[in-house]
Amino acid sequence: MNIKEKIGIHLDQIKQLKGVENAVLTQRDGNPIQSAGVW
């Protein structure tokens, strides 16, 4: 399992929570990835 898969699973878990703000994080290669404002 690579880091992107781990992030995807983690984000799916976060999306199930209420009141979490959406934000954008930048990967090392500069491409934005969908993320959450609270980790």
Short mmCIF file of C-alpha atoms in Angstrom, two decimals:
data_model
loop_
_atom_site.label_atom_id
_atom_site.label_comp_id
_atom_site.label_asym_id
_atom_site.label_seq_id
_atom_site.Cartn_x
_atom_site.Cartn_y
_atom_site.Cartn_z
CA MET A 1 0.00 0.00 0.00
CA ASN A 2 1.51 3.31 -1.03
CA ILE A 3 1.12 6.68 0.67
CA LYS A 4 -1.63 7.83 -1.70
CA GLU A 5 -3.73 4.80 -0.83
CA LYS A 6 -3.20 5.42 2.87
CA ILE A 7 -4.22 9.06 2.46
CA GLY A 8 -7.29 8.07 0.48
CA ILE A 9 -8.42 5.65 3.17
CA HIS A 10 -7.75 8.23 5.88
CA LEU A 11 -9.73 10.87 4.00
CA ASP A 12 -12.65 8.50 3.54
CA GLN A 13 -12.72 8.04 7.30
CA ILE A 14 -12.57 11.79 7.90
CA LYS A 15 -15.39 12.44 5.42
CA GLN A 16 -17.66 10.35 7.63
CA LEU A 17 -17.22 12.85 10.47
CA LYS A 18 -19.42 15.92 10.76
CA GLY A 19 -18.13 19.48 10.87
CA VAL A 20 -14.82 18.86 9.14
CA GLU A 21 -13.71 21.68 6.87
CA ASN A 22 -12.34 20.86 3.44
CA ALA A 23 -8.89 22.10 2.51
CA VAL A 24 -6.25 21.47 -0.11
CA LEU A 25 -2.79 20.16 0.62
CA THR A 26 0.09 20.24 -1.81
CA GLN A 27 2.06 17.11 -2.50
CA ARG A 28 5.81 17.11 -2.96
CA ASP A 29 5.37 17.17 -6.74
CA GLY A 30 3.20 20.29 -6.47
CA ASN A 31 -0.10 18.68 -7.41
CA PRO A 32 -2.93 19.57 -5.03
CA ILE A 33 -4.75 16.73 -3.34
CA GLN A 34 -8.11 16.82 -1.65
CA SER A 35 -7.72 16.74 2.08
CA ALA A 36 -9.41 17.80 5.29
CA GLY A 37 -8.81 20.82 7.48
CA VAL A 38 -8.54 18.67 10.61
CA TRP A 39 -6.15 15.75 11.01
#
